[in-house]
PDB file of C-alpha atoms in Angstrom:
ATOM      1  CA  GLN A1094       5.813 -14.086  14.352  1.00 78.00           C
ATOM      2  CA  VAL A1095       4.387 -13.049  10.987  1.00 87.00           C
ATOM      3  CA  GLN A1096       4.112 -15.952   8.577  1.00 92.00           C
ATOM      4  CA  LEU A1097       3.715 -15.643   4.819  1.00 94.00           C
ATOM      5  CA  VAL A1098       2.720 -18.288   2.295  1.00 94.00           C
ATOM      6  CA  GLU A1099       3.013 -17.767  -1.470  1.00 96.00           C
ATOM      7  CA  SER A1100       1.184 -19.647  -4.178  1.00 96.00           C
ATOM      8  CA  GLY A1101       0.464 -19.440  -7.894  1.00 97.00           C
ATOM      9  CA  GLY A1102       3.848 -19.940  -9.510  1.00 97.00           C
ATOM     10  CA  GLY A1103       4.362 -22.145 -12.519  1.00 98.00           C
ATOM     11  CA  LEU A1104       5.507 -22.440 -16.110  1.00 98.00           C
ATOM     12  CA  VAL A1105       4.192 -20.022 -18.725  1.00 98.00           C
ATOM     13  CA  GLN A1106       5.093 -19.035 -22.282  1.00 98.00           C
ATOM     14  CA  PRO A1107       6.413 -15.572 -23.106  1.00 98.00           C
ATOM     15  CA  GLY A1108       3.510 -13.156 -23.307  1.00 98.00           C
ATOM     16  CA  GLY A1109       1.445 -15.214 -20.901  1.00 98.00           C
ATOM     17  CA  SER A1110       0.103 -14.418 -17.456  1.00 98.00           C
ATOM     18  CA  LEU A1111       0.313 -15.723 -13.903  1.00 98.00           C
ATOM     19  CA  ARG A1112      -1.281 -14.615 -10.667  1.00 98.00           C
ATOM     20  CA  LEU A1113       0.624 -14.981  -7.399  1.00 98.00           C
ATOM     21  CA  ALA A1114      -0.926 -14.817  -3.949  1.00 97.00           C
ATOM     22  CA  CYS A1115       0.584 -14.178  -0.526  1.00 96.00           C
ATOM     23  CA  THR A1116      -1.405 -14.894   2.611  1.00 93.00           C
ATOM     24  CA  ALA A1117      -0.212 -13.408   5.902  1.00 90.00           C
ATOM     25  CA  SER A1118      -0.934 -14.617   9.424  1.00 89.00           C
ATOM     26  CA  GLY A1119       0.318 -14.095  12.966  1.00 83.00           C
ATOM     27  CA  GLY A1120      -0.019 -10.322  13.148  1.00 68.00           C
ATOM     28  CA  THR A1121      -2.548  -7.535  13.406  1.00 62.00           C
ATOM     29  CA  PHE A1122      -1.536  -5.988  10.070  1.00 62.00           C
ATOM     30  CA  ARG A1123      -2.845  -2.598  11.112  1.00 66.00           C
ATOM     31  CA  SER A1124       0.161  -0.846   9.599  1.00 70.00           C
ATOM     32  CA  TYR A1125       2.540  -2.623   7.276  1.00 87.00           C
ATOM     33  CA  ILE A1126       3.772  -2.921   3.728  1.00 93.00           C
ATOM     34  CA  MET A1127       3.533  -6.074   1.657  1.00 94.00           C
ATOM     35  CA  GLY A1128       5.909  -6.509  -1.235  1.00 96.00           C
ATOM     36  CA  TRP A1129       7.176  -8.928  -3.819  1.00 98.00           C
ATOM     37  CA  PHE A1130      10.817  -9.625  -4.567  1.00 98.00           C
ATOM     38  CA  ARG A1131      12.409 -12.069  -6.957  1.00 98.00           C
ATOM     39  CA  GLN A1132      15.715 -13.849  -7.287  1.00 98.00           C
ATOM     40  CA  ALA A1133      17.065 -15.565 -10.378  1.00 97.00           C
ATOM     41  CA  PRO A1134      19.986 -18.021 -10.301  1.00 93.00           C
ATOM     42  CA  GLY A1135      23.254 -16.151  -9.958  1.00 95.00           C
ATOM     43  CA  LYS A1136      21.475 -12.859  -9.324  1.00 96.00           C
ATOM     44  CA  GLU A1137      20.789 -10.748  -6.276  1.00 97.00           C
ATOM     45  CA  ARG A1138      17.285 -10.532  -4.914  1.00 97.00           C
ATOM     46  CA  GLU A1139      15.485  -7.563  -6.458  1.00 98.00           C
ATOM     47  CA  PHE A1140      12.399  -5.546  -5.670  1.00 98.00           C
ATOM     48  CA  VAL A1141       9.332  -6.082  -7.853  1.00 98.00           C
ATOM     49  CA  ALA A1142       6.333  -4.320  -6.302  1.00 98.00           C
ATOM     50  CA  SER A1143       4.828  -3.261  -2.992  1.00 97.00           C
ATOM     51  CA  ILE A1144       1.557  -2.094  -1.527  1.00 95.00           C
ATOM     52  CA  THR A1145       0.896  -0.097   1.630  1.00 93.00           C
ATOM     53  CA  TRP A1146      -1.833  -2.029   3.365  1.00 89.00           C
ATOM     54  CA  SER A1147      -3.719   0.849   4.939  1.00 88.00           C
ATOM     55  CA  THR A1148      -3.923   3.043   1.847  1.00 91.00           C
ATOM     56  CA  GLY A1149      -3.468   0.734  -1.112  1.00 92.00           C
ATOM     57  CA  SER A1150      -0.627   2.845  -2.484  1.00 96.00           C
ATOM     58  CA  THR A1151       1.483   0.828  -4.894  1.00 97.00           C
ATOM     59  CA  TYR A1152       5.045   0.979  -6.172  1.00 98.00           C
ATOM     60  CA  TYR A1153       6.688  -0.929  -8.991  1.00 98.00           C
ATOM     61  CA  ALA A1154      10.129  -1.599 -10.297  1.00 98.00           C
ATOM     62  CA  ASP A1155      10.684   0.004 -13.690  1.00 98.00           C
ATOM     63  CA  SER A1156      11.155  -3.423 -15.238  1.00 98.00           C
ATOM     64  CA  VAL A1157       7.572  -4.473 -14.475  1.00 98.00           C
ATOM     65  CA  LYS A1158       5.614  -1.219 -14.760  1.00 98.00           C
ATOM     66  CA  GLY A1159       2.632  -1.609 -17.052  1.00 98.00           C
ATOM     67  CA  ARG A1160       2.810  -5.403 -16.879  1.00 98.00           C
ATOM     68  CA  PHE A1161       2.414  -6.325 -13.188  1.00 98.00           C
ATOM     69  CA  THR A1162      -0.324  -5.233 -10.796  1.00 98.00           C
ATOM     70  CA  ILE A1163      -0.187  -5.640  -7.020  1.00 98.00           C
ATOM     71  CA  SER A1164      -3.398  -5.620  -4.997  1.00 96.00           C
ATOM     72  CA  ARG A1165      -4.754  -6.599  -1.606  1.00 92.00           C
ATOM     73  CA  ASP A1166      -7.732  -8.384  -0.100  1.00 89.00           C
ATOM     74  CA  ASN A1167      -8.224  -6.895   3.354  1.00 84.00           C
ATOM     75  CA  ALA A1168     -10.697  -9.524   4.515  1.00 84.00           C
ATOM     76  CA  LYS A1169      -8.271 -12.357   3.811  1.00 86.00           C
ATOM     77  CA  ASN A1170      -4.964 -10.592   4.593  1.00 86.00           C
ATOM     78  CA  THR A1171      -3.877 -11.666   1.141  1.00 92.00           C
ATOM     79  CA  GLY A1172      -1.806  -9.794  -1.382  1.00 93.00           C
ATOM     80  CA  ASN A1173      -1.872 -10.613  -5.070  1.00 97.00           C
ATOM     81  CA  LEU A1174       0.527 -10.022  -7.920  1.00 98.00           C
ATOM     82  CA  GLN A1175      -1.018 -10.210 -11.377  1.00 98.00           C
ATOM     83  CA  MET A1176       1.747 -10.699 -13.929  1.00 98.00           C
ATOM     84  CA  ASN A1177       0.945 -10.094 -17.587  1.00 98.00           C
ATOM     85  CA  SER A1178       3.064  -9.982 -20.736  1.00 98.00           C
ATOM     86  CA  LEU A1179       5.644 -12.177 -19.074  1.00 98.00           C
ATOM     87  CA  LYS A1180       9.170 -12.299 -20.450  1.00 98.00           C
ATOM     88  CA  PRO A1181      11.928 -14.896 -20.039  1.00 98.00           C
ATOM     89  CA  GLU A1182      13.748 -12.285 -17.949  1.00 97.00           C
ATOM     90  CA  ASP A1183      10.946 -12.564 -15.375  1.00 98.00           C
ATOM     91  CA  THR A1184      12.015 -16.129 -14.566  1.00 98.00           C
ATOM     92  CA  ALA A1185      12.889 -16.281 -10.867  1.00 98.00           C
ATOM     93  CA  VAL A1186      11.784 -17.426  -7.462  1.00 98.00           C
ATOM     94  CA  TYR A1187       9.267 -14.869  -6.256  1.00 98.00           C
ATOM     95  CA  TYR A1188       9.181 -14.065  -2.545  1.00 98.00           C
ATOM     96  CA  CYS A1189       6.492 -12.305  -0.583  1.00 97.00           C
ATOM     97  CA  ASN A1190       7.703  -9.808   2.009  1.00 96.00           C
ATOM     98  CA  ALA A1191       5.968  -8.067   4.876  1.00 93.00           C
ATOM     99  CA  ARG A1192       7.556  -5.125   6.676  1.00 92.00           C
ATOM    100  CA  VAL A1193       6.059  -4.729  10.140  1.00 87.00           C
ATOM    101  CA  ALA A1194       7.405  -2.485  12.908  1.00 82.00           C
ATOM    102  CA  GLY A1195      10.837  -2.327  11.335  1.00 83.00           C
ATOM    103  CA  SER A1196      11.158  -6.086  10.776  1.00 89.00           C
ATOM    104  CA  ASP A1197      11.041  -8.010   7.501  1.00 92.00           C
ATOM    105  CA  TYR A1198       9.304 -11.348   7.111  1.00 93.00           C
ATOM    106  CA  TRP A1199       9.613 -13.613   4.092  1.00 95.00           C
ATOM    107  CA  GLY A1200       7.620 -16.387   2.515  1.00 96.00           C
ATOM    108  CA  GLN A1201       9.127 -19.606   1.222  1.00 96.00           C
ATOM    109  CA  GLY A1202       9.103 -18.493  -2.400  1.00 97.00           C
ATOM    110  CA  THR A1203       7.332 -19.732  -5.501  1.00 97.00           C
ATOM    111  CA  GLN A1204       8.994 -20.523  -8.824  1.00 98.00           C
ATOM    112  CA  VAL A1205       7.983 -18.613 -11.944  1.00 98.00           C
ATOM    113  CA  THR A1206       9.429 -19.889 -15.209  1.00 98.00           C
ATOM    114  CA  VAL A1207       8.818 -18.089 -18.509  1.00 98.00           C
ATOM    115  CA  SER A1208      10.025 -20.200 -21.405  1.00 97.00           C
ATOM    116  CA  SER A1209       9.101 -20.845 -25.014  1.00 93.00           C
TER     117      SER A1209
END
């Protein structure tokens, strides 16, 4: 029942920045975790970052620590992923995830391409 919509992907040069957004609907969102995952061609989907909605506690993959920041806007049920110092290795389709009552919901994905 939860629906997620991502936006903000695009093409950026190495060292540049992008800001992704994920808007959730269809649930109460009283207790859940929102996260970002990514999948590059020929690779498995991997965890990027997450935020616990009620507390704002954040977690990051080692590969993005110090470069990416996840945040939330409670009024809009929107999560954001600020990506700085982007590297070609960050190129992937980025998916928003919401974990609610033991179930995972996924957005459609947004392409991020980092290329010189």
